[in-house]
PDB file of C-alpha atoms in Angstrom:
ATOM      1  CA  MET A 805      -0.083  -0.052   0.018  1.00  0.00           C
ATOM      2  CA  LYS A 806       1.244   3.165  -0.647  1.00  0.00           C
ATOM      3  CA  LYS A 807       1.941   5.720   1.864  1.00  0.00           C
ATOM      4  CA  GLU A 808      -0.519   8.699   1.912  1.00  0.00           C
ATOM      5  CA  LEU A 809       1.494  12.235   1.661  1.00  0.00           C
ATOM      6  CA  ARG A 810       0.176  15.050   3.278  1.00  0.00           C
ATOM      7  CA  MET A 811       1.886  18.420   2.524  1.00  0.00           C
ATOM      8  CA  THR A 812      -0.658  21.199   3.675  1.00  0.00           C
ATOM      9  CA  ASN A 813      -0.001  25.051   2.877  1.00  0.00           C
ATOM     10  CA  SER A 814       1.576  25.504   6.415  1.00  0.00           C
ATOM     11  CA  ARG A 815       4.088  22.502   5.703  1.00  0.00           C
ATOM     12  CA  TRP A 816       4.983  23.852   2.448  1.00  0.00           C
ATOM     13  CA  ARG A 817       5.794  27.172   3.864  1.00  0.00           C
ATOM     14  CA  PHE A 818       7.734  25.591   7.055  1.00  0.00           C
ATOM     15  CA  ALA A 819       9.691  23.141   4.465  1.00  0.00           C
ATOM     16  CA  LEU A 820      10.565  26.518   2.559  1.00  0.00           C
ATOM     17  CA  CYS A 821      11.442  28.547   6.028  1.00  0.00           C
ATOM     18  CA  ALA A 822      13.703  25.205   6.908  1.00  0.00           C
ATOM     19  CA  ALA A 823      15.413  25.471   3.824  1.00  0.00           C
ATOM     20  CA  ALA A 824      15.994  29.228   4.171  1.00  0.00           C
ATOM     21  CA  ALA A 825      17.680  28.799   7.641  1.00  0.00           C
ATOM     22  CA  THR A 826      20.162  26.134   6.327  1.00  0.00           C
ATOM     23  CA  LEU A 827      20.869  28.618   3.334  1.00  0.00           C
ATOM     24  CA  THR A 828      21.149  32.304   3.659  1.00  0.00           C
ATOM     25  CA  LEU A 829      18.527  34.806   4.213  1.00  0.00           C
ATOM     26  CA  ALA A 830      19.432  36.826   1.262  1.00  0.00           C
ATOM     27  CA  ALA A 831      17.839  34.279  -1.118  1.00  0.00           C
ATOM     28  CA  CYS A 832      14.726  35.094   0.622  1.00  0.00           C
ATOM     29  CA  GLY A 833      14.672  38.701   0.511  1.00  0.00           C
ATOM     30  CA  LYS A 834      16.497  39.528   3.764  1.00  0.00           C
ATOM     31  CA  PRO A 835      14.668  42.691   5.636  1.00  0.00           C
ATOM     32  CA  GLN A 836      16.672  45.516   7.112  1.00  0.00           C
ATOM     33  CA  GLY A 837      17.883  44.902  10.709  1.00  0.00           C
ATOM     34  CA  VAL A 838      17.543  40.950  10.561  1.00  0.00           C
ATOM     35  CA  VAL A 839      19.684  39.562  13.122  1.00  0.00           C
ATOM     36  CA  ILE A 840      21.690  36.473  11.788  1.00  0.00           C
ATOM     37  CA  THR A 841      23.987  35.349  14.871  1.00  0.00           C
ATOM     38  CA  PRO A 842      22.199  35.390  17.921  1.00  0.00           C
ATOM     39  CA  GLU A 843      23.863  37.330  20.469  1.00  0.00           C
ATOM     40  CA  PRO A 844      24.912  35.724  23.939  1.00  0.00           C
ATOM     41  CA  SER A 845      22.159  34.852  25.901  1.00  0.00           C
ATOM     42  CA  SER A 846      21.717  36.948  29.113  1.00  0.00           C
ATOM     43  CA  MET A 847      20.014  34.123  31.089  1.00  0.00           C
ATOM     44  CA  CYS A 848      21.278  31.269  32.940  1.00  0.00           C
ATOM     45  CA  ALA A 849      21.117  27.728  32.151  1.00  0.00           C
ATOM     46  CA  MET A 850      17.914  25.924  33.798  1.00  0.00           C
ATOM     47  CA  ASN A 851      16.597  22.542  34.623  1.00  0.00           C
ATOM     48  CA  VAL A 852      13.811  20.917  36.059  1.00  0.00           C
ATOM     49  CA  ALA A 853      14.374  18.693  39.155  1.00  0.00           C
ATOM     50  CA  GLY A 854      11.052  17.145  40.561  1.00  0.00           C
ATOM     51  CA  ALA A 855       8.461  19.963  40.848  1.00  0.00           C
ATOM     52  CA  VAL A 856      11.304  22.701  40.255  1.00  0.00           C
ATOM     53  CA  VAL A 857      12.649  24.965  37.809  1.00  0.00           C
ATOM     54  CA  GLN A 858      16.123  25.542  38.914  1.00  0.00           C
ATOM     55  CA  ASP A 859      19.242  27.058  37.687  1.00  0.00           C
ATOM     56  CA  ALA A 860      22.591  25.019  37.178  1.00  0.00           C
ATOM     57  CA  GLN A 861      23.309  25.379  41.015  1.00  0.00           C
ATOM     58  CA  GLY A 862      20.590  23.903  41.757  1.00  0.00           C
ATOM     59  CA  ARG A 863      18.670  26.911  43.307  1.00  0.00           C
ATOM     60  CA  PRO A 864      14.970  26.821  42.648  1.00  0.00           C
ATOM     61  CA  LEU A 865      13.253  29.515  40.841  1.00  0.00           C
ATOM     62  CA  ALA A 866       9.725  30.815  40.491  1.00  0.00           C
ATOM     63  CA  LEU A 867       8.782  32.552  37.320  1.00  0.00           C
ATOM     64  CA  HIS A 868       5.796  34.449  37.160  1.00  0.00           C
ATOM     65  CA  GLY A 869       4.825  36.828  34.140  1.00  0.00           C
ATOM     66  CA  ALA A 870       2.308  37.540  31.196  1.00  0.00           C
ATOM     67  CA  SER A 871       1.333  36.591  27.822  1.00  0.00           C
ATOM     68  CA  LEU A 872       1.562  38.855  24.741  1.00  0.00           C
ATOM     69  CA  PRO A 873      -0.484  38.420  21.461  1.00  0.00           C
ATOM     70  CA  ALA A 874       1.453  37.881  18.180  1.00  0.00           C
ATOM     71  CA  LEU A 875       4.050  40.149  17.110  1.00  0.00           C
ATOM     72  CA  LYS A 876       1.912  41.090  13.942  1.00  0.00           C
ATOM     73  CA  ASP A 877      -0.754  42.620  16.650  1.00  0.00           C
ATOM     74  CA  LEU A 878       1.842  44.388  18.762  1.00  0.00           C
ATOM     75  CA  PRO A 879       3.338  47.896  17.448  1.00  0.00           C
ATOM     76  CA  ALA A 880       5.652  48.190  19.424  1.00  0.00           C
ATOM     77  CA  PRO A 881       6.680  44.930  21.690  1.00  0.00           C
ATOM     78  CA  GLU A 882       9.787  46.449  22.832  1.00  0.00           C
ATOM     79  CA  LYS A 883       7.365  48.873  24.911  1.00  0.00           C
ATOM     80  CA  ASN A 884       5.413  45.920  25.921  1.00  0.00           C
ATOM     81  CA  LEU A 885       8.569  44.080  27.477  1.00  0.00           C
ATOM     82  CA  GLN A 886       9.548  46.873  29.379  1.00  0.00           C
ATOM     83  CA  GLU A 887       6.290  47.344  30.909  1.00  0.00           C
ATOM     84  CA  LEU A 888       6.647  43.969  32.113  1.00  0.00           C
ATOM     85  CA  SER A 889       9.985  43.915  33.566  1.00  0.00           C
ATOM     86  CA  GLN A 890       9.436  47.308  35.361  1.00  0.00           C
ATOM     87  CA  ARG A 891       5.941  45.572  37.117  1.00  0.00           C
ATOM     88  CA  GLY A 892       8.772  42.471  37.820  1.00  0.00           C
ATOM     89  CA  ALA A 893       7.516  39.995  35.476  1.00  0.00           C
ATOM     90  CA  LYS A 894      10.249  37.248  35.068  1.00  0.00           C
ATOM     91  CA  ILE A 895       8.669  35.275  32.109  1.00  0.00           C
ATOM     92  CA  VAL A 896       6.798  36.193  28.863  1.00  0.00           C
ATOM     93  CA  ARG A 897       4.501  33.930  27.040  1.00  0.00           C
ATOM     94  CA  LEU A 898       4.567  35.020  23.122  1.00  0.00           C
ATOM     95  CA  ASN A 899       1.928  33.973  20.892  1.00  0.00           C
ATOM     96  CA  ILE A 900       3.304  32.530  17.609  1.00  0.00           C
ATOM     97  CA  THR A 901       0.501  32.149  14.852  1.00  0.00           C
ATOM     98  CA  GLU A 902       0.848  30.354  11.507  1.00  0.00           C
ATOM     99  CA  SER A 903       0.392  33.328   9.341  1.00  0.00           C
ATOM    100  CA  GLU A 904       3.372  35.007  10.538  1.00  0.00           C
ATOM    101  CA  ILE A 905       5.914  32.251  10.215  1.00  0.00           C
ATOM    102  CA  MET A 906       7.626  32.792   6.719  1.00  0.00           C
ATOM    103  CA  PRO A 907      11.641  32.707   6.145  1.00  0.00           C
ATOM    104  CA  THR A 908      12.719  35.836   7.908  1.00  0.00           C
ATOM    105  CA  PHE A 909      10.252  35.598  10.555  1.00  0.00           C
ATOM    106  CA  VAL A 910      12.646  33.702  13.403  1.00  0.00           C
ATOM    107  CA  PRO A 911      15.670  35.747  12.470  1.00  0.00           C
ATOM    108  CA  GLY A 912      13.999  39.020  11.765  1.00  0.00           C
ATOM    109  CA  GLN A 913      11.251  39.264  14.648  1.00  0.00           C
ATOM    110  CA  VAL A 914      11.281  36.452  17.100  1.00  0.00           C
ATOM    111  CA  GLN A 915      15.332  36.615  17.964  1.00  0.00           C
ATOM    112  CA  PRO A 916      15.452  40.495  18.610  1.00  0.00           C
ATOM    113  CA  PHE A 917      12.465  39.834  20.906  1.00  0.00           C
ATOM    114  CA  VAL A 918      13.866  36.944  22.718  1.00  0.00           C
ATOM    115  CA  ALA A 919      16.904  38.983  23.044  1.00  0.00           C
ATOM    116  CA  GLN A 920      15.424  42.003  24.708  1.00  0.00           C
ATOM    117  CA  ALA A 921      13.235  39.742  26.818  1.00  0.00           C
ATOM    118  CA  ASN A 922      16.504  37.938  28.321  1.00  0.00           C
ATOM    119  CA  ARG A 923      18.485  41.402  28.701  1.00  0.00           C
ATOM    120  CA  LEU A 924      15.241  42.597  30.710  1.00  0.00           C
ATOM    121  CA  GLY A 925      15.689  39.409  32.883  1.00  0.00           C
ATOM    122  CA  MET A 926      12.581  37.285  31.444  1.00  0.00           C
ATOM    123  CA  VAL A 927      12.355  33.891  29.712  1.00  0.00           C
ATOM    124  CA  ALA A 928      10.534  33.987  26.370  1.00  0.00           C
ATOM    125  CA  VAL A 929       8.023  31.270  26.018  1.00  0.00           C
ATOM    126  CA  LEU A 930       7.573  30.739  22.119  1.00  0.00           C
ATOM    127  CA  SER A 931       4.036  29.419  22.281  1.00  0.00           C
ATOM    128  CA  ARG A 932       2.438  28.179  19.051  1.00  0.00           C
ATOM    129  CA  VAL A 933      -1.404  29.077  18.379  1.00  0.00           C
ATOM    130  CA  ASN A 934      -2.783  26.003  16.866  1.00  0.00           C
ATOM    131  CA  ASN A 935      -5.985  25.412  15.352  1.00  0.00           C
ATOM    132  CA  PRO A 936      -7.787  22.933  17.394  1.00  0.00           C
ATOM    133  CA  SER A 937     -10.194  21.929  15.039  1.00  0.00           C
ATOM    134  CA  ALA A 938      -7.409  20.725  12.531  1.00  0.00           C
ATOM    135  CA  LYS A 939      -6.995  16.756  12.529  1.00  0.00           C
ATOM    136  CA  PRO A 940      -4.928  15.992  15.398  1.00  0.00           C
ATOM    137  CA  ASP A 941      -2.012  14.238  13.110  1.00  0.00           C
ATOM    138  CA  ASN A 942      -1.612  17.602  11.195  1.00  0.00           C
ATOM    139  CA  GLN A 943      -1.671  19.835  14.450  1.00  0.00           C
ATOM    140  CA  ALA A 944       1.168  17.241  15.243  1.00  0.00           C
ATOM    141  CA  ASP A 945       2.994  17.885  12.167  1.00  0.00           C
ATOM    142  CA  ASP A 946       2.714  21.454  12.197  1.00  0.00           C
ATOM    143  CA  ALA A 947       3.873  21.725  15.556  1.00  0.00           C
ATOM    144  CA  GLU A 948       7.281  19.499  14.934  1.00  0.00           C
ATOM    145  CA  ASP A 949       7.656  21.620  12.184  1.00  0.00           C
ATOM    146  CA  TRP A 950       7.515  24.851  13.725  1.00  0.00           C
ATOM    147  CA  MET A 951       9.999  23.537  16.823  1.00  0.00           C
ATOM    148  CA  ARG A 952      12.487  22.281  14.002  1.00  0.00           C
ATOM    149  CA  LEU A 953      12.473  25.898  12.520  1.00  0.00           C
ATOM    150  CA  ALA A 954      13.012  27.696  15.450  1.00  0.00           C
ATOM    151  CA  LEU A 955      15.408  25.600  16.846  1.00  0.00           C
ATOM    152  CA  SER A 956      17.301  25.940  13.926  1.00  0.00           C
ATOM    153  CA  TYR A 957      18.189  29.498  15.052  1.00  0.00           C
ATOM    154  CA  LEU A 958      17.577  29.203  18.949  1.00  0.00           C
ATOM    155  CA  LYS A 959      19.030  25.880  19.495  1.00  0.00           C
ATOM    156  CA  ASN A 960      19.918  25.710  23.273  1.00  0.00           C
ATOM    157  CA  SER A 961      19.205  29.231  24.085  1.00  0.00           C
ATOM    158  CA  PRO A 962      18.992  29.285  27.818  1.00  0.00           C
ATOM    159  CA  GLY A 963      16.365  32.013  28.245  1.00  0.00           C
ATOM    160  CA  VAL A 964      14.185  30.242  25.641  1.00  0.00           C
ATOM    161  CA  TRP A 965      11.193  27.692  26.278  1.00  0.00           C
ATOM    162  CA  LEU A 966       9.264  25.802  23.459  1.00  0.00           C
ATOM    163  CA  GLU A 967       5.374  25.200  24.107  1.00  0.00           C
ATOM    164  CA  PRO A 968       3.881  23.283  20.975  1.00  0.00           C
ATOM    165  CA  PHE A 969       0.530  23.955  21.368  1.00  0.00           C
ATOM    166  CA  THR A 970      -1.886  26.877  23.094  1.00  0.00           C
ATOM    167  CA  GLN A 971      -4.898  25.138  22.730  1.00  0.00           C
ATOM    168  CA  PRO A 972      -6.544  21.441  23.459  1.00  0.00           C
ATOM    169  CA  ILE A 973      -6.522  19.297  20.235  1.00  0.00           C
ATOM    170  CA  ALA A 974     -10.241  18.779  19.708  1.00  0.00           C
ATOM    171  CA  GLY A 975     -10.833  15.043  18.516  1.00  0.00           C
ATOM    172  CA  ALA A 976      -8.144  13.745  20.713  1.00  0.00           C
ATOM    173  CA  ASN A 977      -8.863  12.094  23.931  1.00  0.00           C
ATOM    174  CA  SER A 978      -6.704  12.404  27.027  1.00  0.00           C
ATOM    175  CA  LYS A 979      -4.500   9.339  25.771  1.00  0.00           C
ATOM    176  CA  ARG A 980      -3.939  10.943  21.987  1.00  0.00           C
ATOM    177  CA  GLN A 981      -3.516  14.128  23.690  1.00  0.00           C
ATOM    178  CA  LYS A 982      -0.624  12.645  25.923  1.00  0.00           C
ATOM    179  CA  ALA A 983       1.039  10.849  23.027  1.00  0.00           C
ATOM    180  CA  ILE A 984       1.427  14.088  20.846  1.00  0.00           C
ATOM    181  CA  ALA A 985       2.980  15.525  23.500  1.00  0.00           C
ATOM    182  CA  GLN A 986       5.527  12.962  24.100  1.00  0.00           C
ATOM    183  CA  ARG A 987       6.149  13.004  20.491  1.00  0.00           C
ATOM    184  CA  MET A 988       7.143  17.034  20.807  1.00  0.00           C
ATOM    185  CA  VAL A 989       9.243  16.244  23.864  1.00  0.00           C
ATOM    186  CA  ASP A 990      10.975  13.545  21.955  1.00  0.00           C
ATOM    187  CA  VAL A 991      11.620  15.704  18.649  1.00  0.00           C
ATOM    188  CA  VAL A 992      13.273  18.432  20.517  1.00  0.00           C
ATOM    189  CA  ARG A 993      15.535  16.019  22.634  1.00  0.00           C
ATOM    190  CA  GLY A 994      15.939  14.121  19.299  1.00  0.00           C
ATOM    191  CA  LEU A 995      17.909  17.412  18.067  1.00  0.00           C
ATOM    192  CA  GLY A 996      19.956  17.565  21.028  1.00  0.00           C
ATOM    193  CA  VAL A 997      18.421  20.263  22.461  1.00  0.00           C
ATOM    194  CA  ASP A 998      18.246  20.631  26.446  1.00  0.00           C
ATOM    195  CA  ASP A 999      15.533  23.958  26.271  1.00  0.00           C
ATOM    196  CA  ILE A1000      12.921  23.446  28.481  1.00  0.00           C
ATOM    197  CA  VAL A1001       9.146  22.481  26.964  1.00  0.00           C
ATOM    198  CA  LEU A1002       6.047  23.529  28.382  1.00  0.00           C
ATOM    199  CA  ILE A1003       3.384  21.396  27.475  1.00  0.00           C
ATOM    200  CA  SER A1004      -0.028  23.247  28.618  1.00  0.00           C
ATOM    201  CA  ASN A1005      -3.549  21.848  28.392  1.00  0.00           C
ATOM    202  CA  ALA A1006      -1.873  18.988  30.567  1.00  0.00           C
ATOM    203  CA  ASP A1007      -5.139  17.712  31.846  1.00  0.00           C
ATOM    204  CA  TRP A1008      -4.789  14.139  30.803  1.00  0.00           C
ATOM    205  CA  LEU A1009      -2.655  14.182  33.708  1.00  0.00           C
ATOM    206  CA  LEU A1010      -5.977  14.390  35.982  1.00  0.00           C
ATOM    207  CA  ASP A1011      -6.782  11.046  34.115  1.00  0.00           C
ATOM    208  CA  PRO A1012      -8.317   8.128  36.080  1.00  0.00           C
ATOM    209  CA  ASP A1013      -6.179   5.877  34.234  1.00  0.00           C
ATOM    210  CA  PRO A1014      -2.806   5.320  35.596  1.00  0.00           C
ATOM    211  CA  ALA A1015      -0.902   4.644  32.346  1.00  0.00           C
ATOM    212  CA  THR A1016      -2.583   8.055  30.612  1.00  0.00           C
ATOM    213  CA  SER A1017      -1.728  10.390  33.982  1.00  0.00           C
ATOM    214  CA  ALA A1018       1.615   9.326  34.079  1.00  0.00           C
ATOM    215  CA  PRO A1019       4.290  12.051  33.469  1.00  0.00           C
ATOM    216  CA  LEU A1020       6.067  12.487  30.246  1.00  0.00           C
ATOM    217  CA  GLN A1021       9.338  10.585  29.430  1.00  0.00           C
ATOM    218  CA  GLY A1022      12.430  12.994  29.132  1.00  0.00           C
ATOM    219  CA  LYS A1023      13.958  15.595  30.616  1.00  0.00           C
ATOM    220  CA  ASN A1024      13.319  19.581  31.430  1.00  0.00           C
ATOM    221  CA  VAL A1025       9.284  19.196  30.832  1.00  0.00           C
ATOM    222  CA  VAL A1026       7.087  21.558  32.491  1.00  0.00           C
ATOM    223  CA  TYR A1027       3.112  21.233  32.415  1.00  0.00           C
ATOM    224  CA  GLY A1028       0.788  24.100  32.355  1.00  0.00           C
ATOM    225  CA  LEU A1029      -2.614  23.841  33.612  1.00  0.00           C
ATOM    226  CA  ALA A1030      -5.364  26.170  32.914  1.00  0.00           C
ATOM    227  CA  ASP A1031      -6.172  27.226  36.990  1.00  0.00           C
ATOM    228  CA  ALA A1032      -4.444  26.830  40.341  1.00  0.00           C
ATOM    229  CA  ALA A1033      -7.096  24.504  41.322  1.00  0.00           C
ATOM    230  CA  ALA A1034      -5.555  21.692  38.837  1.00  0.00           C
ATOM    231  CA  ALA A1035      -2.040  22.922  39.053  1.00  0.00           C
ATOM    232  CA  GLN A1036      -2.517  22.222  42.440  1.00  0.00           C
ATOM    233  CA  LYS A1037      -3.515  18.468  41.665  1.00  0.00           C
ATOM    234  CA  VAL A1038      -0.554  18.177  39.663  1.00  0.00           C
ATOM    235  CA  TYR A1039       2.097  19.661  41.850  1.00  0.00           C
ATOM    236  CA  ALA A1040       1.138  17.364  44.688  1.00  0.00           C
ATOM    237  CA  ARG A1041       2.223  14.686  42.685  1.00  0.00           C
ATOM    238  CA  GLY A1042       5.682  16.382  42.817  1.00  0.00           C
ATOM    239  CA  LEU A1043       5.588  17.677  39.041  1.00  0.00           C
ATOM    240  CA  PRO A1044       6.907  21.084  37.825  1.00  0.00           C
ATOM    241  CA  VAL A1045       3.341  23.181  36.945  1.00  0.00           C
ATOM    242  CA  PHE A1046       2.618  26.442  35.286  1.00  0.00           C
ATOM    243  CA  VAL A1047      -0.548  27.823  35.953  1.00  0.00           C
ATOM    244  CA  MET A1048      -1.504  29.128  32.505  1.00  0.00           C
ATOM    245  CA  GLU A1049      -4.687  31.908  32.919  1.00  0.00           C
ATOM    246  CA  LEU A1050      -4.657  33.552  36.516  1.00  0.00           C
ATOM    247  CA  ALA A1051      -7.514  35.860  36.582  1.00  0.00           C
ATOM    248  CA  ALA A1052      -6.064  37.604  39.789  1.00  0.00           C
ATOM    249  CA  PRO A1053      -2.991  37.377  41.869  1.00  0.00           C
ATOM    250  CA  PRO A1054      -3.280  34.831  44.793  1.00  0.00           C
ATOM    251  CA  ALA A1055      -1.273  35.657  48.040  1.00  0.00           C
ATOM    252  CA  GLN A1056       0.894  33.044  47.626  1.00  0.00           C
ATOM    253  CA  LEU A1057       1.658  30.303  44.811  1.00  0.00           C
ATOM    254  CA  PRO A1058       3.720  27.192  45.510  1.00  0.00           C
ATOM    255  CA  PHE A1059       4.299  26.335  41.665  1.00  0.00           C
ATOM    256  CA  ALA A1060       7.079  26.726  39.475  1.00  0.00           C
ATOM    257  CA  GLY A1061       5.326  29.684  37.567  1.00  0.00           C
ATOM    258  CA  SER A1062       2.429  31.226  36.326  1.00  0.00           C
ATOM    259  CA  PHE A1063       0.931  33.636  33.701  1.00  0.00           C
ATOM    260  CA  ALA A1064      -1.640  36.294  34.042  1.00  0.00           C
ATOM    261  CA  ALA A1065      -4.731  36.205  31.838  1.00  0.00           C
ATOM    262  CA  ALA A1066      -4.381  37.668  28.627  1.00  0.00           C
ATOM    263  CA  SER A1067      -7.446  40.322  30.169  1.00  0.00           C
ATOM    264  CA  ALA A1068      -5.415  41.036  33.158  1.00  0.00           C
ATOM    265  CA  SER A1069      -3.876  44.247  34.299  1.00  0.00           C
ATOM    266  CA  PRO A1070       0.076  44.277  34.622  1.00  0.00           C
ATOM    267  CA  ALA A1071      -0.404  46.285  37.530  1.00  0.00           C
ATOM    268  CA  ALA A1072      -2.907  43.952  39.055  1.00  0.00           C
ATOM    269  CA  PHE A1073       0.019  41.507  39.182  1.00  0.00           C
ATOM    270  CA  GLU A1074       2.931  43.230  40.322  1.00  0.00           C
ATOM    271  CA  SER A1075       2.833  42.001  43.884  1.00  0.00           C
ATOM    272  CA  LEU A1076       3.042  38.516  42.655  1.00  0.00           C
ATOM    273  CA  TRP A1077       5.372  38.931  39.806  1.00  0.00           C
ATOM    274  CA  LYS A1078       8.223  40.940  42.246  1.00  0.00           C
ATOM    275  CA  THR A1079       8.141  37.387  44.503  1.00  0.00           C
ATOM    276  CA  SER A1080       9.648  35.879  41.348  1.00  0.00           C
ATOM    277  CA  LYS A1081      12.884  34.115  41.704  1.00  0.00           C
ATOM    278  CA  SER A1082      14.983  35.111  38.321  1.00  0.00           C
ATOM    279  CA  CYS A1083      17.551  33.014  36.614  1.00  0.00           C
ATOM    280  CA  SER A1084      20.708  35.331  35.459  1.00  0.00           C
ATOM    281  CA  PRO A1085      24.188  34.363  34.811  1.00  0.00           C
TER     282      PRO A1085
END
């Protein structure tokens, strides 16, 4: 039986981008200001140990911050980053949409964003906005392509985390969701990359089936849950957890970190953000 070949529009674009990454950006129309060689990261190396994200010396970190919309929707991202930093944020989650992903997107726009976030003392999480209604296999393929492209420029960058999916994959049960998440981790580690992978929508960790609710294989994985109540259940199992959508800052938060909801005011979270324990060289 002939193996079916699937090449969506997004996969054609990813293939073009990946090819461009291995050649020269001039062939793709290098825009003014493109940063080809990333500057040294101003963040220290991080790893996961039990329920803790820590620095290379084993000191626990607590990373609280916010999510930002896609760069195409941010007229002046440098101002957004400066405000978050002034309020005390130590991590920023940047939405990456499919329409943005062109040959020069990562070196021309993402790298400068990451560099500035890191200079301001914030980890940059590259969060791919998936189409939850697409076929699960298609979503997994597109997420893998995106990560391969991003890592061709940002491999083993201490101040960069990867989040393959922002939304749950419709049509996939807990077991399938977990299998896709494991594939994402395997892809990153297979490329020799130690960057932390943030697996959001990890509600399958609460599945009654022990096989499904077991954590993923592989190092440096952090799990994202929508609210603090669900995160507490996972944290109680000794797993590293982020709360992905905090509507209001709690008095204290014992988890590895959190993101304020997109509708929240940065000023309202200043007290929580300033309790962060950051990672600097």
